Tab-separated table of C-alpha atoms in Angstrom:
chain	number	residue	atom	x	y	z
A	1	UNK	CA	47.404	-95.265	-14.551
A	2	UNK	CA	44.839	-93.112	-14.648
A	3	UNK	CA	43.056	-92.268	-17.661
A	4	UNK	CA	43.827	-89.655	-19.918
A	5	UNK	CA	41.982	-86.300	-19.341
A	6	UNK	CA	39.070	-85.633	-22.305
A	7	UNK	CA	39.895	-83.066	-24.883
A	8	UNK	CA	37.123	-80.460	-24.960
A	9	UNK	CA	36.504	-82.309	-28.575
A	10	UNK	CA	35.831	-85.788	-26.866
A	11	UNK	CA	34.012	-84.566	-23.514
A	12	UNK	CA	30.757	-86.501	-22.776
A	13	UNK	CA	30.049	-82.995	-21.203
A	14	UNK	CA	31.131	-80.818	-24.586
A	15	UNK	CA	28.238	-83.093	-26.335
A	16	UNK	CA	25.876	-81.699	-24.401
A	17	UNK	CA	25.330	-78.357	-25.760
A	18	UNK	CA	26.094	-79.055	-29.214
A	19	UNK	CA	25.679	-75.986	-31.239
A	20	UNK	CA	25.718	-74.973	-34.803
A	21	UNK	CA	28.015	-72.323	-35.963
A	22	UNK	CA	28.523	-70.637	-39.293
A	23	UNK	CA	32.343	-70.119	-39.838
A	24	UNK	CA	33.104	-67.117	-42.614
A	25	UNK	CA	36.831	-67.664	-43.776
A	26	UNK	CA	38.760	-65.649	-46.590
A	27	UNK	CA	41.411	-67.385	-47.934
A	28	UNK	CA	44.212	-67.040	-50.587
A	29	UNK	CA	42.579	-68.656	-53.321
A	30	UNK	CA	44.826	-71.229	-54.448
A	31	UNK	CA	45.245	-74.891	-54.929
A	32	UNK	CA	45.225	-76.952	-51.879
A	33	UNK	CA	43.736	-74.200	-49.436
A	34	UNK	CA	40.249	-75.797	-49.118
A	35	UNK	CA	42.362	-79.552	-48.412
A	36	UNK	CA	43.675	-77.879	-45.091
A	37	UNK	CA	40.935	-76.039	-43.696
A	38	UNK	CA	38.647	-79.107	-44.545
A	39	UNK	CA	41.686	-80.818	-42.855
A	40	UNK	CA	41.171	-79.336	-39.929
A	41	UNK	CA	38.524	-79.781	-39.167
A	42	UNK	CA	38.449	-83.954	-40.514
A	43	UNK	CA	41.618	-84.184	-37.667
A	44	UNK	CA	39.734	-83.544	-34.966
A	45	UNK	CA	35.899	-85.580	-35.891
A	46	UNK	CA	34.031	-82.698	-35.997
A	47	UNK	CA	31.378	-82.501	-39.387
A	48	UNK	CA	30.830	-80.146	-41.870
A	49	UNK	CA	27.522	-79.699	-42.458
A	50	UNK	CA	27.823	-77.708	-45.207
A	51	UNK	CA	30.917	-76.106	-47.309
A	52	UNK	CA	30.291	-73.308	-50.068
A	53	UNK	CA	33.394	-71.959	-52.030
A	54	UNK	CA	33.929	-68.787	-54.700
A	55	UNK	CA	36.408	-66.381	-55.563
A	56	UNK	CA	34.821	-62.890	-54.001
A	57	UNK	CA	38.092	-60.586	-54.834
A	58	UNK	CA	39.819	-61.596	-58.167
A	59	UNK	CA	42.490	-59.144	-58.314
A	60	UNK	CA	43.691	-59.448	-54.646
A	61	UNK	CA	43.269	-63.598	-55.460
A	62	UNK	CA	40.692	-64.128	-52.396
A	63	UNK	CA	38.311	-66.290	-51.588
A	64	UNK	CA	35.140	-67.093	-49.212
A	65	UNK	CA	34.892	-70.578	-47.267
A	66	UNK	CA	31.999	-70.694	-45.390
A	67	UNK	CA	31.127	-73.209	-43.225
A	68	UNK	CA	28.146	-74.281	-40.986
A	69	UNK	CA	29.225	-77.165	-38.295
A	70	UNK	CA	28.293	-78.657	-35.215
A	71	UNK	CA	30.216	-78.619	-31.578
A	72	UNK	CA	30.713	-77.476	-28.272
A	73	UNK	CA	31.404	-73.609	-28.044
A	74	UNK	CA	34.557	-74.528	-26.435
A	75	UNK	CA	35.356	-76.655	-29.405
A	76	UNK	CA	34.064	-74.145	-32.565
A	77	UNK	CA	35.956	-71.325	-30.910
A	78	UNK	CA	39.282	-73.352	-30.978
A	79	UNK	CA	38.520	-74.803	-34.744
A	80	UNK	CA	38.561	-70.548	-35.395
A	81	UNK	CA	41.630	-70.341	-33.535
A	82	UNK	CA	43.271	-72.722	-35.152
A	83	UNK	CA	41.697	-71.882	-39.003
A	84	UNK	CA	42.797	-68.292	-38.348
A	85	UNK	CA	46.478	-69.583	-37.419
A	86	UNK	CA	46.832	-71.056	-41.329
A	87	UNK	CA	49.058	-69.138	-43.768
A	88	UNK	CA	46.866	-69.083	-46.418
A	89	UNK	CA	43.480	-67.904	-44.342
A	90	UNK	CA	43.349	-64.029	-43.784
A	91	UNK	CA	40.088	-63.887	-41.590
A	92	UNK	CA	38.221	-66.106	-39.296
A	93	UNK	CA	34.337	-64.726	-38.324
A	94	UNK	CA	31.870	-66.040	-36.317
A	95	UNK	CA	28.587	-65.426	-38.058
A	96	UNK	CA	26.534	-66.888	-35.805
A	97	UNK	CA	28.113	-65.396	-32.615
A	98	UNK	CA	28.456	-62.185	-34.560
A	99	UNK	CA	24.260	-63.099	-34.520
A	100	UNK	CA	23.638	-60.265	-37.341
A	101	UNK	CA	24.093	-61.876	-40.649
A	102	UNK	CA	21.936	-63.137	-43.158
A	103	UNK	CA	22.431	-67.011	-44.468
A	104	UNK	CA	20.582	-68.684	-47.699
A	105	UNK	CA	21.189	-71.526	-49.581
A	106	UNK	CA	19.687	-72.862	-53.141
A	107	UNK	CA	18.014	-76.231	-53.756
A	108	UNK	CA	16.700	-78.333	-56.326
A	109	UNK	CA	13.711	-80.741	-55.905
A	110	UNK	CA	12.674	-82.629	-58.036
A	111	UNK	CA	9.116	-84.492	-57.755
A	112	UNK	CA	7.349	-87.026	-59.694
A	113	UNK	CA	3.532	-87.418	-59.676
A	114	UNK	CA	0.196	-86.806	-61.764
A	115	UNK	CA	-3.037	-85.508	-60.696
A	116	UNK	CA	-3.543	-84.327	-57.528
A	117	UNK	CA	0.146	-85.491	-56.615
A	118	UNK	CA	0.892	-83.077	-59.114
A	119	UNK	CA	-1.630	-80.066	-58.156
A	120	UNK	CA	-0.846	-80.333	-54.781
A	121	UNK	CA	3.152	-80.473	-55.248
A	122	UNK	CA	1.869	-76.693	-57.167
A	123	UNK	CA	0.454	-75.615	-54.214
A	124	UNK	CA	3.119	-76.251	-52.227
A	125	UNK	CA	5.625	-74.945	-54.442
A	126	UNK	CA	3.340	-71.670	-54.931
A	127	UNK	CA	3.003	-71.308	-50.758
A	128	UNK	CA	7.108	-71.589	-50.235
A	129	UNK	CA	7.218	-68.991	-53.290
A	130	UNK	CA	9.884	-72.216	-54.972
A	131	UNK	CA	10.277	-71.576	-58.774
A	132	UNK	CA	9.017	-74.102	-60.820
A	133	UNK	CA	12.520	-75.080	-63.194
A	134	UNK	CA	12.004	-77.987	-65.450
A	135	UNK	CA	8.275	-79.357	-66.042
A	136	UNK	CA	7.264	-82.605	-67.754
A	137	UNK	CA	4.117	-84.292	-68.296
A	138	UNK	CA	5.374	-86.637	-65.349
A	139	UNK	CA	7.736	-84.293	-63.303
A	140	UNK	CA	9.173	-81.115	-61.682
A	141	UNK	CA	11.956	-79.372	-60.598
A	142	UNK	CA	11.611	-76.913	-58.343
A	143	UNK	CA	13.749	-74.478	-57.341
A	144	UNK	CA	13.779	-72.821	-54.050
A	145	UNK	CA	16.046	-70.406	-52.176
A	146	UNK	CA	15.981	-69.789	-48.828
A	147	UNK	CA	16.823	-70.364	-44.916
A	148	UNK	CA	18.005	-74.130	-44.657
A	149	UNK	CA	15.407	-74.793	-42.609
A	150	UNK	CA	12.325	-73.602	-45.194
A	151	UNK	CA	14.342	-76.035	-47.831
A	152	UNK	CA	14.065	-78.707	-45.207
A	153	UNK	CA	10.526	-78.550	-44.716
A	154	UNK	CA	9.859	-78.342	-47.864
A	155	UNK	CA	11.316	-81.216	-48.878
A	156	UNK	CA	9.486	-83.476	-46.421
A	157	UNK	CA	5.940	-82.314	-47.860
A	158	UNK	CA	7.204	-83.134	-50.987
A	159	UNK	CA	8.197	-86.862	-49.721
A	160	UNK	CA	5.077	-88.069	-49.563
A	161	UNK	CA	3.850	-86.259	-52.942
A	162	UNK	CA	6.821	-88.417	-54.587
A	163	UNK	CA	10.130	-86.937	-53.819
A	164	UNK	CA	12.766	-88.101	-56.316
A	165	UNK	CA	15.836	-86.357	-55.811
A	166	UNK	CA	17.193	-83.227	-53.974
A	167	UNK	CA	20.451	-80.869	-54.885
A	168	UNK	CA	21.535	-77.969	-52.318
A	169	UNK	CA	24.752	-75.576	-53.024
A	170	UNK	CA	25.196	-75.532	-49.147
A	171	UNK	CA	24.783	-72.240	-46.898
A	172	UNK	CA	26.308	-69.008	-47.980
A	173	UNK	CA	26.708	-66.098	-45.413
A	174	UNK	CA	27.671	-62.472	-45.332
A	175	UNK	CA	26.829	-60.066	-41.874
A	176	UNK	CA	24.826	-57.480	-42.385
A	177	UNK	CA	25.356	-53.689	-42.422
A	178	UNK	CA	28.688	-51.337	-44.000
A	179	UNK	CA	31.587	-53.636	-42.834
A	180	UNK	CA	32.945	-56.467	-44.224
A	181	UNK	CA	32.942	-59.947	-42.849
């Protein structure tokens, strides 16, 4: 019996050209919508790298779900089409394909250290434009906003100094220009 053909989700060829995409999904703000959207990803074996959700139009009861995921382009395109068919979904936009979006993330980074380590943490924070939002005799909490890569770089530099923990919001994204996403 011949083997079943591989789906775009499981093919080894699809895994070779994995891309990261940011999807903006405008949905009704009601219970269960997030679970249905996330279920589409988990049901197909795709990981969500970042997920943010917030109400964006209170009078219309609409929320925006911003999802960062990785996969082969055909698989991500298919996920977009399937998201678009969900009843509470009003609009799905692949901001990565549009190429004209702004993405930012907020992180709070706790670093412990004394003496030279403390001074080095403050120098690096200044270079990255991180703000000190809490300080004690032996630790700092820095607030850093920017691209995920900037936050990743700051965190990796803090590891040898005395990184204690990191809390991140996930990516918030919006398209550029006068038109709505």
